[in-house]
Every structure is written in C-alpha cells, then in structure tokens.
Tab-separated table of C-alpha atoms in Angstrom:
chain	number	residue	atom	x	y	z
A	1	UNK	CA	0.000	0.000	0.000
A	2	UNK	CA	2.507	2.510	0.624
A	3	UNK	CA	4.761	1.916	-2.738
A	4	UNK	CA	1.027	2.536	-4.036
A	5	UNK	CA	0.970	5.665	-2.386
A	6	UNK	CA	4.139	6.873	-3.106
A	7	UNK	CA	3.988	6.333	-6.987
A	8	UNK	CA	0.416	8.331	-6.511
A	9	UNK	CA	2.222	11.763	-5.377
A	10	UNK	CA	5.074	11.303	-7.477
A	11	UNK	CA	2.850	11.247	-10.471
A	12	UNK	CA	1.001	14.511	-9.228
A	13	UNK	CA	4.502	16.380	-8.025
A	14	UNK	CA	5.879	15.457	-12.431
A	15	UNK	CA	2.584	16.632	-13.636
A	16	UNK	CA	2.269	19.997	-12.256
A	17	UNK	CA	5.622	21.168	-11.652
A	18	UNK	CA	9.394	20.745	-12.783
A	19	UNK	CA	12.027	19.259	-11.194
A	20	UNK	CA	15.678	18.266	-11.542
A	21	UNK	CA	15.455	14.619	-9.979
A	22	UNK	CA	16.054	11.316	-11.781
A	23	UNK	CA	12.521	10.370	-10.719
A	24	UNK	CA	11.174	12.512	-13.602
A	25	UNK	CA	12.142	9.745	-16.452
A	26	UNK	CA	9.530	7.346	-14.452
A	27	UNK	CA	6.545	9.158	-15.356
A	28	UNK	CA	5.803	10.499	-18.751
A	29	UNK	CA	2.349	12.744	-18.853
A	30	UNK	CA	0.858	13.278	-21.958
A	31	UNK	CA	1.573	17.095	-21.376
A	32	UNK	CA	2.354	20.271	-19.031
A	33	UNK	CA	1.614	23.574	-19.105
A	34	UNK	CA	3.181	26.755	-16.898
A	35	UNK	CA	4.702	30.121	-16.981
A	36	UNK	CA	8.765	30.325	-17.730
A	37	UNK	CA	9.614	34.026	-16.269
A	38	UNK	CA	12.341	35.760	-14.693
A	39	UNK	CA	15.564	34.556	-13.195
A	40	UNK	CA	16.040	30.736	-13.166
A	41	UNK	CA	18.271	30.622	-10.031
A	42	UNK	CA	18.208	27.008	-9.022
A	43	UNK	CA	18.040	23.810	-11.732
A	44	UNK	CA	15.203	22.991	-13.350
A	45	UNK	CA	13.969	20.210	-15.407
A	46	UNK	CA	10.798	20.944	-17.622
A	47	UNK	CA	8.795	18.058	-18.436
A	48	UNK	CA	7.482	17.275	-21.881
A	49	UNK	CA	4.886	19.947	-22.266
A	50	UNK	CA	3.486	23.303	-23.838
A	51	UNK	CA	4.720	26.266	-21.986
A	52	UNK	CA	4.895	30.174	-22.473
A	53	UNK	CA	7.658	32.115	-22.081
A	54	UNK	CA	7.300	36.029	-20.878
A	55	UNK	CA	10.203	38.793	-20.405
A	56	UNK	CA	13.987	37.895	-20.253
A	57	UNK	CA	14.771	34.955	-18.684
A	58	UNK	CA	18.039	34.551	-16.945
A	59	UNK	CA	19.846	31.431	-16.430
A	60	UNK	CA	22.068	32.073	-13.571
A	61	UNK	CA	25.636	30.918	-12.557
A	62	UNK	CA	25.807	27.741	-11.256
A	63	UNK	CA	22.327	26.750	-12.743
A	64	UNK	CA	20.951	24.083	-15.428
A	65	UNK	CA	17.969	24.386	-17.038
A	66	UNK	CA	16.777	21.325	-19.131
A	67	UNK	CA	13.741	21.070	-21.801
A	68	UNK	CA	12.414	17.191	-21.981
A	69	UNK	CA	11.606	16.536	-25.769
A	70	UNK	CA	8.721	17.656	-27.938
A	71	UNK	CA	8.428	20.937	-25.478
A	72	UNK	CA	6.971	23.908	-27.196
A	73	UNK	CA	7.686	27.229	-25.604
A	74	UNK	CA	5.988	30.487	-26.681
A	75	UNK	CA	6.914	34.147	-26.427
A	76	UNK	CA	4.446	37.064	-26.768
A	77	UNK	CA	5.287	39.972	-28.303
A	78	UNK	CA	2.844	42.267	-26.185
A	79	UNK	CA	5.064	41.012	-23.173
A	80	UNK	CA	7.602	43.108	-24.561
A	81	UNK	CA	10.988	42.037	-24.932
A	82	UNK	CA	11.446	38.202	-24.327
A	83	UNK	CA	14.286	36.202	-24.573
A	84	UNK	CA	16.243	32.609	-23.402
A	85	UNK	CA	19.304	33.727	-22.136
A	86	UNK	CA	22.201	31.676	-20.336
A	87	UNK	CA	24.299	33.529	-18.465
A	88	UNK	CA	28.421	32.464	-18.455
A	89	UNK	CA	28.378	30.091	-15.943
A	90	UNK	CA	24.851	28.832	-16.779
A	91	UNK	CA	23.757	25.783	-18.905
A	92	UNK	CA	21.293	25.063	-21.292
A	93	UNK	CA	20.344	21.441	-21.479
A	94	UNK	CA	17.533	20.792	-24.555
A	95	UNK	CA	16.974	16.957	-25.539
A	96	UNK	CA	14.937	17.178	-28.455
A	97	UNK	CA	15.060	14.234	-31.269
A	98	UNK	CA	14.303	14.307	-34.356
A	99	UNK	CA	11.232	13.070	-34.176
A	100	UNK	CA	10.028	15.240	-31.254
A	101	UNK	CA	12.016	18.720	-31.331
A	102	UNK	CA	12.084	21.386	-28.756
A	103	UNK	CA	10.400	24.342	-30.266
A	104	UNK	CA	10.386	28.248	-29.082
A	105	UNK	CA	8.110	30.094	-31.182
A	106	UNK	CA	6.124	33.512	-31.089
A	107	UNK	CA	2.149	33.390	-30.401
A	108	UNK	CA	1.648	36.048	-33.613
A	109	UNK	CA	4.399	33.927	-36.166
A	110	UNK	CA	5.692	37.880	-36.634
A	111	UNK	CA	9.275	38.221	-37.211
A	112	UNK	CA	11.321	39.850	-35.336
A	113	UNK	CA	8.962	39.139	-32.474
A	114	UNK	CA	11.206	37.790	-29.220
A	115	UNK	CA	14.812	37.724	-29.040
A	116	UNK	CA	15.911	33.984	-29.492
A	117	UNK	CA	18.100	31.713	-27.368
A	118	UNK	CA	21.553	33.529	-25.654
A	119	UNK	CA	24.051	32.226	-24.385
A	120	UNK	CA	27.484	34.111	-22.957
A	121	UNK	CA	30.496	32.031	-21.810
A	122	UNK	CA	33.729	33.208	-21.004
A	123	UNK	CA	35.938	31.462	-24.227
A	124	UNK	CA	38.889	33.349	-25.676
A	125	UNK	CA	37.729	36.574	-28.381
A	126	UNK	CA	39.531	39.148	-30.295
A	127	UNK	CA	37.409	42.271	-30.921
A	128	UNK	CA	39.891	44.652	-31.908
A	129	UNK	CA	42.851	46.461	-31.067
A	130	UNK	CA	44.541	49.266	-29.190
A	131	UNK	CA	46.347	52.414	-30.273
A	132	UNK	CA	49.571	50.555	-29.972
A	133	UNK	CA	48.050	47.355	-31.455
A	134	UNK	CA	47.794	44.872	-28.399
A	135	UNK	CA	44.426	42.748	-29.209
A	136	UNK	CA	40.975	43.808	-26.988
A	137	UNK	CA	39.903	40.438	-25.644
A	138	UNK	CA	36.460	41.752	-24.339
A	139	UNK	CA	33.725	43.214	-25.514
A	140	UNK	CA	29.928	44.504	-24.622
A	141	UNK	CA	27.002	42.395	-26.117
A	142	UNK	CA	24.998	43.971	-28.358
A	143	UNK	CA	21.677	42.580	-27.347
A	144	UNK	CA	20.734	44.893	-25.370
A	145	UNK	CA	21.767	43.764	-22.001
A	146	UNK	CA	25.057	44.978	-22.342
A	147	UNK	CA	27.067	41.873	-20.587
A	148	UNK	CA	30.793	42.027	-20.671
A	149	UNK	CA	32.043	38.989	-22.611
A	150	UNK	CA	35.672	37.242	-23.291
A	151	UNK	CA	37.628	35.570	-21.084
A	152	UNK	CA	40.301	32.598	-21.524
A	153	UNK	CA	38.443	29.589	-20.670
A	154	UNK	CA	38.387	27.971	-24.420
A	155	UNK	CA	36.647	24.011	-22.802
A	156	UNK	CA	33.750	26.705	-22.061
A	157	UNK	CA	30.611	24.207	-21.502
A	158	UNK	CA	27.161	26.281	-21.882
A	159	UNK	CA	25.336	22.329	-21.931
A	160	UNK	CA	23.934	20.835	-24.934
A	161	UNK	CA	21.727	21.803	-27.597
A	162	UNK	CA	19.962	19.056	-29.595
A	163	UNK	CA	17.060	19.369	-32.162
A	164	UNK	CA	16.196	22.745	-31.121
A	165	UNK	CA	13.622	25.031	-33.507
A	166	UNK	CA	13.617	28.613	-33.305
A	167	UNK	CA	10.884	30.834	-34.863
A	168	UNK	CA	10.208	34.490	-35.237
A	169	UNK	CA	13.178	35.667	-33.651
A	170	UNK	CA	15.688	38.672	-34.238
A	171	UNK	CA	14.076	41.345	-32.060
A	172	UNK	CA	15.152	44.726	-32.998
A	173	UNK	CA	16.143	47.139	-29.629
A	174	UNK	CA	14.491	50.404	-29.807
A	175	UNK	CA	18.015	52.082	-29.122
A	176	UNK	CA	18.626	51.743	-32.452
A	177	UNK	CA	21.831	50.116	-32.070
A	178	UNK	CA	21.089	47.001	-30.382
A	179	UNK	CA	19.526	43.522	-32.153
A	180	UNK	CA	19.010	40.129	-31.299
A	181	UNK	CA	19.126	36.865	-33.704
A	182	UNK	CA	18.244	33.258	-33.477
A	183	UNK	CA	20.785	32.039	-32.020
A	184	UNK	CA	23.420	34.286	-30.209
A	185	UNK	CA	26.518	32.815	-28.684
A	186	UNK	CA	28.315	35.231	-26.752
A	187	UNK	CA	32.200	33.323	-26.024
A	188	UNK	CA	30.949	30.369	-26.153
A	189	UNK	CA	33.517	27.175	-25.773
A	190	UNK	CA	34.092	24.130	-27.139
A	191	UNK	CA	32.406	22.417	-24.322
A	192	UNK	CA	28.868	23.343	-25.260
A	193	UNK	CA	27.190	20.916	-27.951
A	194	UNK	CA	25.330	23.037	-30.599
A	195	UNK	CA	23.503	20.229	-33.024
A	196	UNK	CA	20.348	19.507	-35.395
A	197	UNK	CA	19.164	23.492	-34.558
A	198	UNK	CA	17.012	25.551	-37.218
A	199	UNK	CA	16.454	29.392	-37.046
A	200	UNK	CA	13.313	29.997	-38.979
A	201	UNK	CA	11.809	33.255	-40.104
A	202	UNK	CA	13.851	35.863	-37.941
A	203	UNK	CA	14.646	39.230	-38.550
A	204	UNK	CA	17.715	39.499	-37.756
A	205	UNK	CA	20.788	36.703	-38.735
A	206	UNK	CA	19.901	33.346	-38.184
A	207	UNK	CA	23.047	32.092	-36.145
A	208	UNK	CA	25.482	34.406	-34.931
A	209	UNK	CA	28.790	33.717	-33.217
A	210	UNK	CA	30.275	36.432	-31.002
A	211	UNK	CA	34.202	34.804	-31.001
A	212	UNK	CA	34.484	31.770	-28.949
A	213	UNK	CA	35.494	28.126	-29.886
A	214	UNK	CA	32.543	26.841	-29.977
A	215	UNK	CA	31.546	24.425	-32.697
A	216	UNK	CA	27.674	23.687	-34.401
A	217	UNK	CA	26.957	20.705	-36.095
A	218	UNK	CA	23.945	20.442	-38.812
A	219	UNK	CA	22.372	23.821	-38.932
A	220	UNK	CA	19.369	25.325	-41.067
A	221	UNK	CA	18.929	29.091	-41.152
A	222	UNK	CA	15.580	29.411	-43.113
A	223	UNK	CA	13.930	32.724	-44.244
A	224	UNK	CA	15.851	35.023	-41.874
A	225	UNK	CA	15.674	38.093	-43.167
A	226	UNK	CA	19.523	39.813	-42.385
A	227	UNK	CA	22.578	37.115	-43.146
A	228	UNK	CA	21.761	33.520	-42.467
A	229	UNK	CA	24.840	33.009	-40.692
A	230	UNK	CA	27.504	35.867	-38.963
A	231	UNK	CA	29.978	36.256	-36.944
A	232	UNK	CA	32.810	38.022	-35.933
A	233	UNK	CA	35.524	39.113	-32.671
A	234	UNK	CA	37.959	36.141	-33.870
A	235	UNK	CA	35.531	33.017	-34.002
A	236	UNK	CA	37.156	29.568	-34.133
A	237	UNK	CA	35.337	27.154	-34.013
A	238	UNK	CA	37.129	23.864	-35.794
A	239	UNK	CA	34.611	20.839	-36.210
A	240	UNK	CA	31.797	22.550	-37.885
A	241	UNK	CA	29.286	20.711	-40.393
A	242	UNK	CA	26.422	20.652	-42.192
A	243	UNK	CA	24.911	24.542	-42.810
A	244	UNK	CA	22.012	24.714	-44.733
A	245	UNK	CA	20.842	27.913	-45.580
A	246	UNK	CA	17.852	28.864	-47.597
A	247	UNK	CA	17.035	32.538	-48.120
A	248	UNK	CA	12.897	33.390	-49.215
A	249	UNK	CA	11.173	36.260	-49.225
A	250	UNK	CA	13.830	39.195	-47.693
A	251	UNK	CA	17.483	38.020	-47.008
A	252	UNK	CA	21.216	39.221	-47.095
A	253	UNK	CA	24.379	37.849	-47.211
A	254	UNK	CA	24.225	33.997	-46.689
A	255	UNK	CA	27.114	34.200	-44.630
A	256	UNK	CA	29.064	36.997	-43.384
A	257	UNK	CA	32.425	36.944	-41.960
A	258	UNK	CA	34.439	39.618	-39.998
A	259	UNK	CA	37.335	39.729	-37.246
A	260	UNK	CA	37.015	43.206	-36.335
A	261	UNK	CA	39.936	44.260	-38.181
A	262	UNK	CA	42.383	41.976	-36.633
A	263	UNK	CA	44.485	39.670	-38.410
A	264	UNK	CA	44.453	36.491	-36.578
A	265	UNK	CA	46.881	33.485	-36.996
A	266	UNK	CA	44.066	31.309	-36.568
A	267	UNK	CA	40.829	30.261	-38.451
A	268	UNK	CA	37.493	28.615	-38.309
A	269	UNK	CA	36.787	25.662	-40.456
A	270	UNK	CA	32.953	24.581	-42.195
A	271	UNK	CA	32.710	21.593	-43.937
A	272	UNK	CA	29.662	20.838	-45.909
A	273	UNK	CA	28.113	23.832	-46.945
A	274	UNK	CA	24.142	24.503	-48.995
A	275	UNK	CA	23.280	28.191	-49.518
A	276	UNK	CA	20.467	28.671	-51.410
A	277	UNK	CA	18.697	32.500	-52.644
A	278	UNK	CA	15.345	31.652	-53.797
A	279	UNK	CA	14.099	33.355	-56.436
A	280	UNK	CA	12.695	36.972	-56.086
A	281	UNK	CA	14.191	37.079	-52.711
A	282	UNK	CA	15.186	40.902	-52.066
A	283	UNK	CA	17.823	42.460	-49.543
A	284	UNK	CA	16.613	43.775	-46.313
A	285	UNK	CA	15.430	46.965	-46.187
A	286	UNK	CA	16.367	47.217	-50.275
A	287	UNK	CA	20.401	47.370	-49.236
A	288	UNK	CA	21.637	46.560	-53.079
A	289	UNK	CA	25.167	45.837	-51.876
A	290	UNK	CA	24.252	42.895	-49.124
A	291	UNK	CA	23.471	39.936	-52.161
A	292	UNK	CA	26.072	37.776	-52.087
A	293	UNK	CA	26.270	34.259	-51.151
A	294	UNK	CA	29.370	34.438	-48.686
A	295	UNK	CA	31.150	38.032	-47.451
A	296	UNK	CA	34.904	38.259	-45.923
A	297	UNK	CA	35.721	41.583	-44.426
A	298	UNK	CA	37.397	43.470	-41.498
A	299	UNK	CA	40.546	40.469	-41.962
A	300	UNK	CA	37.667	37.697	-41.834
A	301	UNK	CA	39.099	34.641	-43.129
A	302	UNK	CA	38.283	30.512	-42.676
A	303	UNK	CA	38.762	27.160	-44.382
A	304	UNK	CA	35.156	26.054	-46.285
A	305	UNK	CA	35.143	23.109	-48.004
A	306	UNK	CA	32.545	20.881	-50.126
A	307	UNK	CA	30.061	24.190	-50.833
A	308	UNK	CA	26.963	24.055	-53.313
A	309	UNK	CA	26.040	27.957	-53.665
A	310	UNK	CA	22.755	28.476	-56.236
A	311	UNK	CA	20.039	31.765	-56.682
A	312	UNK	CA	22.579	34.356	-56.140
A	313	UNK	CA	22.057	35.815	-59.693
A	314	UNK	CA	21.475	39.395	-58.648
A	315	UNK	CA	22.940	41.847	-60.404
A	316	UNK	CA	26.405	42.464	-59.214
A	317	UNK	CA	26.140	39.363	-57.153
A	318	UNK	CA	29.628	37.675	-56.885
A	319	UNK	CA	30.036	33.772	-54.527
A	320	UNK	CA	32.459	35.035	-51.939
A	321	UNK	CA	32.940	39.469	-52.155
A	322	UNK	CA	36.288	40.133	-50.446
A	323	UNK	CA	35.204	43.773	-49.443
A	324	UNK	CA	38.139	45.631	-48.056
A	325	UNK	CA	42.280	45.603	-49.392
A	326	UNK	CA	43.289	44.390	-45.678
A	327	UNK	CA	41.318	41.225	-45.902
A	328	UNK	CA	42.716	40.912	-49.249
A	329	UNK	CA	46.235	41.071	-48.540
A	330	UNK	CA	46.164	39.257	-44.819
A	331	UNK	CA	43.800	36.767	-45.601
A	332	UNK	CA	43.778	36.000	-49.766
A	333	UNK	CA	47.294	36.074	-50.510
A	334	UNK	CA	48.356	34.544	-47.423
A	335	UNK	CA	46.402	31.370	-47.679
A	336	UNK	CA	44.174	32.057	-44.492
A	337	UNK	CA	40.646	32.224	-46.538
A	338	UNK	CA	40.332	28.898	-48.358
A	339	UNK	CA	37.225	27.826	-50.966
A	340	UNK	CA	37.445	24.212	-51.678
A	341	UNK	CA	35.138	22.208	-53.712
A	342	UNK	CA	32.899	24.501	-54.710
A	343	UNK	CA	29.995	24.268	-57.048
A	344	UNK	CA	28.209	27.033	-58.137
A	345	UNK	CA	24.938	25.811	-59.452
A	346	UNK	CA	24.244	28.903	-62.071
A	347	UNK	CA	25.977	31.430	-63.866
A	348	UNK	CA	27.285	33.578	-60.422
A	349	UNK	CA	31.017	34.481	-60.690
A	350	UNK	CA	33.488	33.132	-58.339
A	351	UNK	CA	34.561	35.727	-56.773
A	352	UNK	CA	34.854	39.941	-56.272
A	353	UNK	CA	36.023	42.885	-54.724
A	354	UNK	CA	34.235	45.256	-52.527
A	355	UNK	CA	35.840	48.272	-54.477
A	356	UNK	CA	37.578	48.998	-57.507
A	357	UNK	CA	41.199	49.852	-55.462
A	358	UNK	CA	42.123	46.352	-55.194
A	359	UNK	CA	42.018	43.025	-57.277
A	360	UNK	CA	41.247	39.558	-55.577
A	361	UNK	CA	43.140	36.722	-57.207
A	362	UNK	CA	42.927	33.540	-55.375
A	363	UNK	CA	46.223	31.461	-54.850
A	364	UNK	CA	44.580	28.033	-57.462
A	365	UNK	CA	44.881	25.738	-54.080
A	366	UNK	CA	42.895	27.861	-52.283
A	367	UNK	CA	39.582	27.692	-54.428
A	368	UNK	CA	38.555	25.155	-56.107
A	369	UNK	CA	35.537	24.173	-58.071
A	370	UNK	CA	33.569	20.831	-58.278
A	371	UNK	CA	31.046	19.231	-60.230
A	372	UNK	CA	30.083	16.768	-57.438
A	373	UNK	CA	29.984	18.824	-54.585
A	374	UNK	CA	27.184	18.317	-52.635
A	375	UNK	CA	26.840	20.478	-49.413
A	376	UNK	CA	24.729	19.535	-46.386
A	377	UNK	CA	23.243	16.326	-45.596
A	378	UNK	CA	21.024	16.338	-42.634
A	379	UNK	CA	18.173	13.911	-41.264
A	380	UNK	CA	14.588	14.511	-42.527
A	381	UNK	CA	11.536	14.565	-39.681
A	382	UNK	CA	9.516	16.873	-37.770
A	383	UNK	CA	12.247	18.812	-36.502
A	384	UNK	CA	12.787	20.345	-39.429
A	385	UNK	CA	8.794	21.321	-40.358
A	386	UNK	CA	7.153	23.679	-39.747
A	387	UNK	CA	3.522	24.088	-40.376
A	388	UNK	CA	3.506	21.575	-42.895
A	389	UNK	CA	6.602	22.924	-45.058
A	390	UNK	CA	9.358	20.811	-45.234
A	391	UNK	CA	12.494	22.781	-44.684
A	392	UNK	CA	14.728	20.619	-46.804
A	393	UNK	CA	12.446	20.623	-49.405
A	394	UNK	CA	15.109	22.560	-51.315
A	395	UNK	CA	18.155	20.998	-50.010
C-alpha cells in the first residue's frame, strides 16, 4: 500500500511542476503547461509539455535548465521584450530528437517578435585592437543587455543543444543600435554541444557567433531576413558541419564573416556547406550591396570546403565578395581564406572585390571548383517542419 501511495504523489509532483530529480524519467504525462519568467536561479527540469515564455529569462551561474523533448515554448510579443538567455556560468540542457524537437516560437508567427536563445560564456575573443596594437579580448554584447564577454576559458561548456527550432526571432532594440538573432553565442567554448538546430523566419541573422570556440553541427537558417549566418571578434570554431541555408522572401548575405579588423593566426573551419537564394528574394530593407552568397571583411578569413552555392544571380552578385584591401592582402594572398570544392549551381562568378582599389586573385589551391559537390546532408523529420513545409524541401 505505501509503494502505491508513493507512486500516486510522485505522479502529481511530475505533472504539475518541474524538477531536476532522476525520478522525472519514471513518469511520462501526456503534457504540461506553466509560466517560464524571470531569473532561473536554481536547476530545473521541464517536463514534456506546452509552456509560455514572458520577459527575459536569466539562467544564472551555477544553474541548469533542461527542456524534456517535444516541449513547445511560446513568447508574446505584447510582453515586450522576451528572450532565453544563459548567463556564463549557466547551462542550457535541450533533448529534443528528431522526431520530437524542442520548439520556441512567437504566439503572432511575426518576425522579429522575441529575441531567441543567448548564451554568454567566457571562451577566448579578439574584438579589436589598441592604439599601440595589443588585441581587446572583451567586448559589450549587443543585445541589449550589455554583458561584458571574453575571457580565456576555451573548454567553455554552456550544456547541450539538440534538435532545437527557433521561430520568429531577431528582435530589434528600440536604441537603435542594439539587435538580437536566433541564435546568439556570446564566447561560447568548445564544451557546449550546438547540433540539429534551425532558425526559422527571424529578422535578424539566423546564427550568430560572437568569437568563442565553440563548434555547431547540422544547422538550417531558413527565411531570416539579415545574413543567415555571422559572426565576428575572432571566431574559431574547428569541427563545424552541415549549414544549410535557404534565403525566401527578404534576405542578405548567406554568410558573413568579420574579425574586427584583426588579423588572426588562426581560423574557423565549415565543412559541408548549402546556400540557397530563392528566387525573387530581395535584400533587407532594399540594401543593393548585401546579395552575395558568402562576405569576408574586417581580416575575416576561414577554411570552407565541399560548398553548393545556387540563386545568387542578382545583379552584381559575386560567390564570396572580399570587401576591403586588408582582408585581401592578410587573408587572400596569405592562404588564411580557403574555398574548396565549390559548385556554383548557375551562372554567379566566383569571386569579387568590394571596391575597384584592389584586385582579388585567389592562390589556385585555395579555391577550387567541383562538379560533385554536394553540401549539407542532414536527417529529414519533424524537426525540421514547420507548419507543414518541409524545410529541406530545397536541399
């Protein structure tokens, strides 16, 4: 009678709340429901359920949060600013599958409606230098919240992302100066898994890497409406794989690469890369200069291999734009930007300059071309559909 008992309150304790315990894998309810708001301060495990999501939510130091499966969180845009953020220190544990994603969405499906998943570590970054050219290894985020980031600690572990969907994201501050994406990792370390995650209809970038070491496995940015994937302040990130980006509607650059004017010894590497501009897709806000496929500047660099690049027929339109003489001389003629086995599925030249000062001639063993190339593979299933569209439908 008592084991009877005991199973009884256990069931009701899963049900209606959250919990870190061990217990919670005995019981499975069909669903949950609750409020996710203000500072998570002490670990949390959220069972598999539908839950809405209102103002900024802090991770703290010291503190894991964990999504079960098939979760679906909402933001609301009349809340005003909301947004996942993980605090350095913090960590984000989401075990979605395939089959059963985790999902943070928007109640309206607006762009531009919430301000995605952050995360801040403390991994190594280089966002600039000094008068007398020593390297600035910190910097101030610009999401809004204005947190310090950079540190030293390149095993940085902000937990483990795993078949995570997010929609409507890349909130726009109304300072003007500030913007959030999909996905926003702030020093983030090689100790944090980043795998199977989508950023759908945002408007800002889809994925954006503030430096860090941090590596993402299997990636779609779909129909955000800035660059599908950015980053800059000396990211280098090594075991990358798997990008798939598809541009629709509005879109820039499909991926845009900067170092804050600081010529780095190292590089990040991407292997298997889709980008894809459908057609009639315009720039954001009309910007005529932001339609290439991929963009190097401010000493940007990086090794990309087995790429498939198609739609970017624009007028103008070049693969990869080298925009600025430094990144030119530091990174082209030294070796340090390398396109290998490329296919370019239309008529789009390889590459061009950003002005008419400079020439860009690639070094033959740094860009090559391929017939066979063929980008991103990633698993089919609900994880990546969304309201009955298949998302590598155009793969």
């Amino acid at each position: 009678m008592k084991k009877l008992v005991f199973s009884l309150a256990l069931l009701s304790l899963v049900f209606t709340s959250c919990t870190s315990s061990d217990d919670d894998v005995a019981v499975t309810p069909p669903s949950a429901t609750g409020d996710i708001t203000g500072d998570i301060a002490a670990s949390k495990t959220y069972i598999k359920g539908a839950y809405a999501l209102s103002g900024t939510v802090r991770v703290k130091s010291g503190v894991t949060l964990t999504f079960e499966a098939g979760s679906v969180v909402t933001a609301d845009a009349s809340n005003g600013t909301d947004a996942l953020l993980v605090e350095n220190g913090g960590k984000l544990n989401i075990a979605g599958t395939a089959a059963e994603p985790v999902v943070f969405t928007e109640k309206s499906k607006t762009a531009g409606s919430w301000g995605g998943i952050i995360m801040f570590g403390d991994a190594p970054i280089v966002s600039g230098k000094t008068a007398d050219g020593s390297p600035i290894t910190n910097a101030t985020s610009e999401d809004g919240t204005n947190i310090v980031y950079g540190g030293t600690n390149a095993a940085h572990n902000g937990g483990s992302l795993k078949y995570v969907r997010v929609e409507y994201a890349g909130k726009k501050i109304l300072d003007g100066n500030s913007e959030m994406n999909g996905f926003s990792f702030y020093s983030v370390g090689s100790g944090t898994v980043l795998e199977n995650l989508v950023s759908y209809k945002g408007a800002d970038d889809g994925f954006e890497f503030y430096g860090g070491t941090v590596s993402a496995k299997n990636l779609i940015s779909y129909g955000n409406t800035d660059d599908s994937f950015d980053w800059q302040d000396g990211w280098q990130g090594q075991a990358n794989t798997n990008w798939y980006a598809y541009q629709t509607g509005a879109g820039n650059f499909g991926m845009e690469i900067e170092s804050k004017s600081v010529n780095n010894a190292f590089f990040p590497k991407v292997s298997n890369i889709t980008l894809r501009r459908a057609a009639g897709t315009v720039t954001e806000a009309g910007n005529p200069l932001e339609v290439d496929a991929i963009q190097f500047k401010k000493e940007g660099n990086g090794e990309y291999s087995n790429v498939v690049i198609s739609g970017y027929t624009s007028a103008n339109a070049t693969s990869v734009r080298i925009q600025d003489a430094a990144t030119n001389t530091n990174q082209v003629l030294t070796g340090k930007i390398k396109m290998l086995n490329v296919k370019i599925a239309d008529n789009t030249s390889l590459w061009g300059a950003g002005t008419t000062t400079f020439t860009v001639t690639f070094l033959p063993a740094n860009y090559t071309t391929s017939t066979t190339a063929n980008g991103a593979v990633l698993t089919p299933g609900a994880w990546a559909i969304v309201d009955g569209v298949n998302l590598l439908g155009n793969l």
